[in-house]
mmCIF file of C-alpha atoms and ligand atoms in Angstrom:
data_model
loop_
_atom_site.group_PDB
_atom_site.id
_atom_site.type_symbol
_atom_site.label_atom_id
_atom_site.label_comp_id
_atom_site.label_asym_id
_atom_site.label_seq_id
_atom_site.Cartn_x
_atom_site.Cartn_y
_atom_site.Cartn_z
ATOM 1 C CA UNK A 9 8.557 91.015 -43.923
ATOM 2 C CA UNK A 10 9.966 92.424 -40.480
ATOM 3 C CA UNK A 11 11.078 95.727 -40.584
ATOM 4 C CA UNK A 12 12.723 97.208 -37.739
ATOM 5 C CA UNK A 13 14.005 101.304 -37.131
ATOM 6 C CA UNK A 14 16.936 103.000 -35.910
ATOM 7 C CA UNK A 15 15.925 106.363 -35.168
ATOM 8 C CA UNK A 16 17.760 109.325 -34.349
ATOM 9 C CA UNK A 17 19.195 112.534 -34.873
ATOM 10 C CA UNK A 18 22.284 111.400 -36.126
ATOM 11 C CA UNK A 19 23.915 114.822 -36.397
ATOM 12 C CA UNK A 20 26.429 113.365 -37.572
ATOM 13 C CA UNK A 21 26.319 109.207 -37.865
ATOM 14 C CA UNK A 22 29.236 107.648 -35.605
ATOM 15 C CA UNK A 23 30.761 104.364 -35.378
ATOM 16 C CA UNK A 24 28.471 103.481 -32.668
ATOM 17 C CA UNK A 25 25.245 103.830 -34.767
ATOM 18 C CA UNK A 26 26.629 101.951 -37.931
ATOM 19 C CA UNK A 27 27.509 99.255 -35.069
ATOM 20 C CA UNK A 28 24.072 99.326 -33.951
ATOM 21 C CA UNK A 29 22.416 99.557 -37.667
ATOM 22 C CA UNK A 30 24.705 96.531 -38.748
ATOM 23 C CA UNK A 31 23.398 94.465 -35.500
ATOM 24 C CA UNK A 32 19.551 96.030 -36.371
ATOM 25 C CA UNK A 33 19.796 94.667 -40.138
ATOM 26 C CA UNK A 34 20.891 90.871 -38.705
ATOM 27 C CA UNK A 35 17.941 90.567 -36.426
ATOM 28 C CA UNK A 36 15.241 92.406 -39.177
ATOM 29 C CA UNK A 37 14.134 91.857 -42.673
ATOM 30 C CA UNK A 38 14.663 95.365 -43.934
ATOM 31 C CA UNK A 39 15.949 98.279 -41.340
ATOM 32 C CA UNK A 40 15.011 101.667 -41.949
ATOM 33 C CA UNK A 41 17.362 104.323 -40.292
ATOM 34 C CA UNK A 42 15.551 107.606 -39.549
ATOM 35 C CA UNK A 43 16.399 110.789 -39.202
ATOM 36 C CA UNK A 44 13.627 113.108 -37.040
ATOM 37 C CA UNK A 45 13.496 116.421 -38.617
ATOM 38 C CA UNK A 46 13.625 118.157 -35.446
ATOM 39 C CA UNK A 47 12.766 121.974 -34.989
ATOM 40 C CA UNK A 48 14.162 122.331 -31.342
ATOM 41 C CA UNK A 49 17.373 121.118 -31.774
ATOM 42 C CA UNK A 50 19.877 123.215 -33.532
ATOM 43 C CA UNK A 51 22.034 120.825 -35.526
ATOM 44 C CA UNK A 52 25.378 121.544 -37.453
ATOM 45 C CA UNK A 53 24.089 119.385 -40.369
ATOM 46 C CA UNK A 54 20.888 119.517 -42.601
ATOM 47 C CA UNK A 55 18.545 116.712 -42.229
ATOM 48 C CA UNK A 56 19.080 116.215 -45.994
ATOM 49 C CA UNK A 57 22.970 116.236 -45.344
ATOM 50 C CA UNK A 58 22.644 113.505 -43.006
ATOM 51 C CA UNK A 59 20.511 111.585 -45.161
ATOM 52 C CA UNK A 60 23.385 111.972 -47.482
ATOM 53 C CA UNK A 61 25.853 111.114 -45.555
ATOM 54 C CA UNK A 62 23.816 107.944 -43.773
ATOM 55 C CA UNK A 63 23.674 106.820 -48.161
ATOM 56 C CA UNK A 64 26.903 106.744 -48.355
ATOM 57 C CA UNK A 65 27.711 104.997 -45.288
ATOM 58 C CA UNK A 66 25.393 102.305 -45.030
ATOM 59 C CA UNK A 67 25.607 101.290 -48.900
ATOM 60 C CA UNK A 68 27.922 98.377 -47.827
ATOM 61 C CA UNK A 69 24.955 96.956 -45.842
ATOM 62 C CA UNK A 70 22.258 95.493 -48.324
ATOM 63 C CA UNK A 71 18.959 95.175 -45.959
ATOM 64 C CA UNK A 72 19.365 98.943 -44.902
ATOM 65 C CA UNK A 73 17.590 101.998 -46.125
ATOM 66 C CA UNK A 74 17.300 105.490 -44.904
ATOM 67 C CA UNK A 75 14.180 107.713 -44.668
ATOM 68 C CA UNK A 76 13.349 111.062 -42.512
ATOM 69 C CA UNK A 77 10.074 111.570 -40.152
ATOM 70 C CA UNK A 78 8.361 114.268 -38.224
ATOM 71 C CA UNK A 79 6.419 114.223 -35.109
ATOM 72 C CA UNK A 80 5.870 110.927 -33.431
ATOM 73 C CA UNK A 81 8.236 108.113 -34.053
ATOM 74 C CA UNK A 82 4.987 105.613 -33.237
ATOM 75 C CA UNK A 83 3.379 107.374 -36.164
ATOM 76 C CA UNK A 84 6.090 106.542 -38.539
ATOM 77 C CA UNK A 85 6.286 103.131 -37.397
ATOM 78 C CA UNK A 86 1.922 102.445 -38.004
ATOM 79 C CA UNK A 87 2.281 104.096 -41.337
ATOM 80 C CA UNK A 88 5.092 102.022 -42.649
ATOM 81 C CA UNK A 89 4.372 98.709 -41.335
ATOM 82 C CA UNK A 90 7.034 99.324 -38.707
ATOM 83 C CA UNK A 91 6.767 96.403 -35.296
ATOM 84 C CA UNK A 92 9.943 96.883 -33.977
ATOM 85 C CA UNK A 93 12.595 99.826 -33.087
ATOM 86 C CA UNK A 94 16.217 98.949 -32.429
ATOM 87 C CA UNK A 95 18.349 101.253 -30.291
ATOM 88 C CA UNK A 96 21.698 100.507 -28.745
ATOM 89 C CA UNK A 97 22.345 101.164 -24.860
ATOM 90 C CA UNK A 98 25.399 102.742 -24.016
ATOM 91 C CA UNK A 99 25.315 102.842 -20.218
ATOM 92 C CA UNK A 100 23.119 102.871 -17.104
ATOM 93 C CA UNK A 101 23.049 106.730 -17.593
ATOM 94 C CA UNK A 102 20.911 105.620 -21.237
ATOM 95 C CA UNK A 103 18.449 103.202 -19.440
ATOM 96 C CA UNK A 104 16.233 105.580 -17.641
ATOM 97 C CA UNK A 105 14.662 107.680 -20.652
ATOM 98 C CA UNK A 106 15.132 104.651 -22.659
ATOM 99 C CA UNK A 107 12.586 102.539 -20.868
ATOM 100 C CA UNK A 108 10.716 105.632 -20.659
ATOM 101 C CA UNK A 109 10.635 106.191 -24.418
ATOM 102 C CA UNK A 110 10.035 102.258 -25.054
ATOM 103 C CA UNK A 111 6.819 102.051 -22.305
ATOM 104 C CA UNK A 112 5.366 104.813 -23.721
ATOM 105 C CA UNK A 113 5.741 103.935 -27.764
ATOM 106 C CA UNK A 114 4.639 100.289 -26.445
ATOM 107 C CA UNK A 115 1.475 102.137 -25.109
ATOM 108 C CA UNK A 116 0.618 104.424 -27.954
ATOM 109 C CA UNK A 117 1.198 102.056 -30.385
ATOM 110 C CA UNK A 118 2.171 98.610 -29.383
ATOM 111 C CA UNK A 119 5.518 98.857 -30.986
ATOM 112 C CA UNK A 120 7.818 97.180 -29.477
ATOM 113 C CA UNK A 121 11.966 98.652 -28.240
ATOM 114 C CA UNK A 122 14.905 95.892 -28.711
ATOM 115 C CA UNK A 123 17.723 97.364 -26.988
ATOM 116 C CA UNK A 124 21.261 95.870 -28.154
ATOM 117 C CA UNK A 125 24.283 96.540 -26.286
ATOM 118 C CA UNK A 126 26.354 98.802 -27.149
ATOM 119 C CA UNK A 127 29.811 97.791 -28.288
ATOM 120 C CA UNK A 128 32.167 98.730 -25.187
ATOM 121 C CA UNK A 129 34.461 99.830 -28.199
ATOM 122 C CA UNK A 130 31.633 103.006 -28.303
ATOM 123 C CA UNK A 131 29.953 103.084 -25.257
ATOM 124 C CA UNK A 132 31.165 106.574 -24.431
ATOM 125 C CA UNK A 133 31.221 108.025 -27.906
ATOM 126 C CA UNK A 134 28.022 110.494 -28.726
ATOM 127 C CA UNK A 135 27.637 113.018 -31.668
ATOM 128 C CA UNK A 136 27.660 115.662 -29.247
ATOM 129 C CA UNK A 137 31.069 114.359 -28.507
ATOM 130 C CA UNK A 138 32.451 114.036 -31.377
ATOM 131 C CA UNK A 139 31.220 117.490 -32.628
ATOM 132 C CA UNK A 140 33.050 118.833 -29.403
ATOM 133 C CA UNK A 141 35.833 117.240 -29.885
ATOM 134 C CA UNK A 142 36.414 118.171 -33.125
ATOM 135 C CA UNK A 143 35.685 121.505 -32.725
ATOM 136 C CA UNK A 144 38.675 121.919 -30.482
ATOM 137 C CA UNK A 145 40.868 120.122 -32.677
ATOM 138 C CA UNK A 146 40.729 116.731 -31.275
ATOM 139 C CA UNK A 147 41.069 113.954 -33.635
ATOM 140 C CA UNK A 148 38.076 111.900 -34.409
ATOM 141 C CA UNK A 149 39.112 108.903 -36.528
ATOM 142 C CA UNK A 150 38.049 106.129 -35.926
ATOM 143 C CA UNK A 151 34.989 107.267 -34.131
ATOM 144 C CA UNK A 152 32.940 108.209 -37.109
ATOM 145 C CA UNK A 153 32.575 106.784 -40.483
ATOM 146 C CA UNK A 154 35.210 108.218 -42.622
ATOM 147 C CA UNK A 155 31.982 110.218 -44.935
ATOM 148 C CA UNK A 156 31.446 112.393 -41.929
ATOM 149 C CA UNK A 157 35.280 113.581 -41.272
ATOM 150 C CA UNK A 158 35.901 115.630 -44.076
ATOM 151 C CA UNK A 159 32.107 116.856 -44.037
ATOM 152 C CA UNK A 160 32.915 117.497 -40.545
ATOM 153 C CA UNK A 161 35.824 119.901 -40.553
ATOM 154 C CA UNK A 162 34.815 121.687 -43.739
ATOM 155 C CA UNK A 163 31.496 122.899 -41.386
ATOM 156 C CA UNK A 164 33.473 123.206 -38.460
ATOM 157 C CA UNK A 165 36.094 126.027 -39.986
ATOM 158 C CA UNK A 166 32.840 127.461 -42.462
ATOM 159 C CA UNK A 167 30.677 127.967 -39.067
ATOM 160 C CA UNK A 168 33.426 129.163 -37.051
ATOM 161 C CA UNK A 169 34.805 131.380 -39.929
ATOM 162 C CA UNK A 170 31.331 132.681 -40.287
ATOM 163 C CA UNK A 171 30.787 133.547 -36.638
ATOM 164 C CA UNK A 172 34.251 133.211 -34.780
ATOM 165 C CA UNK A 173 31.756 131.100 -32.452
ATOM 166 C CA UNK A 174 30.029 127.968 -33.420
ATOM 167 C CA UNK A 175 27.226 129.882 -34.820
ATOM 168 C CA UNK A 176 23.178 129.172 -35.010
ATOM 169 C CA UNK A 177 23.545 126.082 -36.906
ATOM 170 C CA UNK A 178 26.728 124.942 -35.149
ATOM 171 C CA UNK A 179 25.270 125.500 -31.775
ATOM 172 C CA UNK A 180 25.898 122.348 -29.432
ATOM 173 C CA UNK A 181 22.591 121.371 -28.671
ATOM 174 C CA UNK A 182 21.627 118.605 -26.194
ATOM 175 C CA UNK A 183 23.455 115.670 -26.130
ATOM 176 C CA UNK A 184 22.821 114.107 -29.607
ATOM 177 C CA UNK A 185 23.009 110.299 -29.519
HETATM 178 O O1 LIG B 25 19.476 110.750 -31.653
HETATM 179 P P1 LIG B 25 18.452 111.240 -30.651
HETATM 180 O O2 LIG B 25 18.230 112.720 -30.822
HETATM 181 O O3 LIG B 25 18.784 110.875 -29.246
HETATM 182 O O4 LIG B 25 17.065 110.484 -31.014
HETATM 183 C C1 LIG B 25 15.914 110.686 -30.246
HETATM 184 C C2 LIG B 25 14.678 110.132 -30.973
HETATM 185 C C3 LIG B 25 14.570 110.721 -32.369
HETATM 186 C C4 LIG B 25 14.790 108.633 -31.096
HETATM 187 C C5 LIG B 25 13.445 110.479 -30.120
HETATM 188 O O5 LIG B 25 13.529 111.809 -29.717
HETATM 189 C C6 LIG B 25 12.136 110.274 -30.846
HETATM 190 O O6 LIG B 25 11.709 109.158 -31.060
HETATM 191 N N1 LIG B 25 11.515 111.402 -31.277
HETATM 192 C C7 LIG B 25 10.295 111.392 -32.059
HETATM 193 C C8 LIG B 25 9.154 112.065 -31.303
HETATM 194 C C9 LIG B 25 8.461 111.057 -30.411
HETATM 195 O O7 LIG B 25 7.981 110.028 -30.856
HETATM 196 N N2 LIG B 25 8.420 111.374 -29.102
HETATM 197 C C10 LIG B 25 7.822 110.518 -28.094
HETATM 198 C C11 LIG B 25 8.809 109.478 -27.617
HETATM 199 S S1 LIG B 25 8.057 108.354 -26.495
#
């Protein structure tokens, strides 16, 4: 069986991934989409929030399943059988630490990167983006699955509310893909 991941932060899921996950799960077997618990990035959601929300949103889709890892993503892939990772290009501005990322997971490991491109309908949309966006009042339809838009404005107001600022766990980190 050939099973490929999506990783990522995915803080939250946008149209863009679930474009990428539905192109992932036609090429593979069985794609597992996973969510790095990561300690240096502030995030507005939970990892076990996201995990919720990727549930719900993915359902539809029967090869897909979703799973959390820590530390290396090579490590994750040699413990679960894992050959291949899928991740969708947006733009030049992508390739650089892209290719970096897939040399260097080719050397630890041998896994392999499959880079699909992105669909021009998303290629400038990030979750950093949207969470931006939407913290400012801008609508985001249509640019994330509709799971994440009411999750999305309930934390907005509650960390804003709790902070007047986006506080601690609202802080915009680095760009989230
Ligand atoms: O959605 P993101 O935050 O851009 O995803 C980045 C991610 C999770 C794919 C990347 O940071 C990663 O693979 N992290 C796991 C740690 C790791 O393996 N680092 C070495 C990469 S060569």
């Amino acid at each position: 069986m050939r099973i490929a991941v999506c990783p990522g932060s995915f803080d939250p899921v946008t149209n863009g991934h679930l474009d990428v996950f539905a192109r992932a799960a036609d090429l593979a077997d069985e794609v597992v989409v996973a969510v790095l618990h990561n300690k240096s990035k502030s995030s507005l959601f939970t990892v076990d929030e996201r995990i919720e929300i990727l549930r719900e949103v993915v359902a539809p889709l029967g090869n897909i399943r979703i799973d959390s890892f820590h530390g290396l993503l090579v490590d994750y892939c040699r413990t679960n059988g894992i050959k291949a990772i899928v991740k969708g290009l947006r733009a030049v501005s992508d390739f650089d630490y892209e290719f970096q990322m897939a040399q260097m997971n080719y050397r630890l490991a041998g896994v392999e990167t499959l880079f699909v491109s992105t669909n021009p309908l998303y290629s400038y949309l990030s979750s950093s983006l949207v969470k931006e966006v939407a913290t400012y009042g801008g609508d985001v339809h249509g640019l994330v699955p509709e799971a994440v838009l009411d999750r999305l404005q309930r934390r907005i107001s509650d960390t804003m509310g709790e902070a007047g600022t986006m506080g601690e766990r609202g802080t915009m980190g680095p760009a989230g893909r």
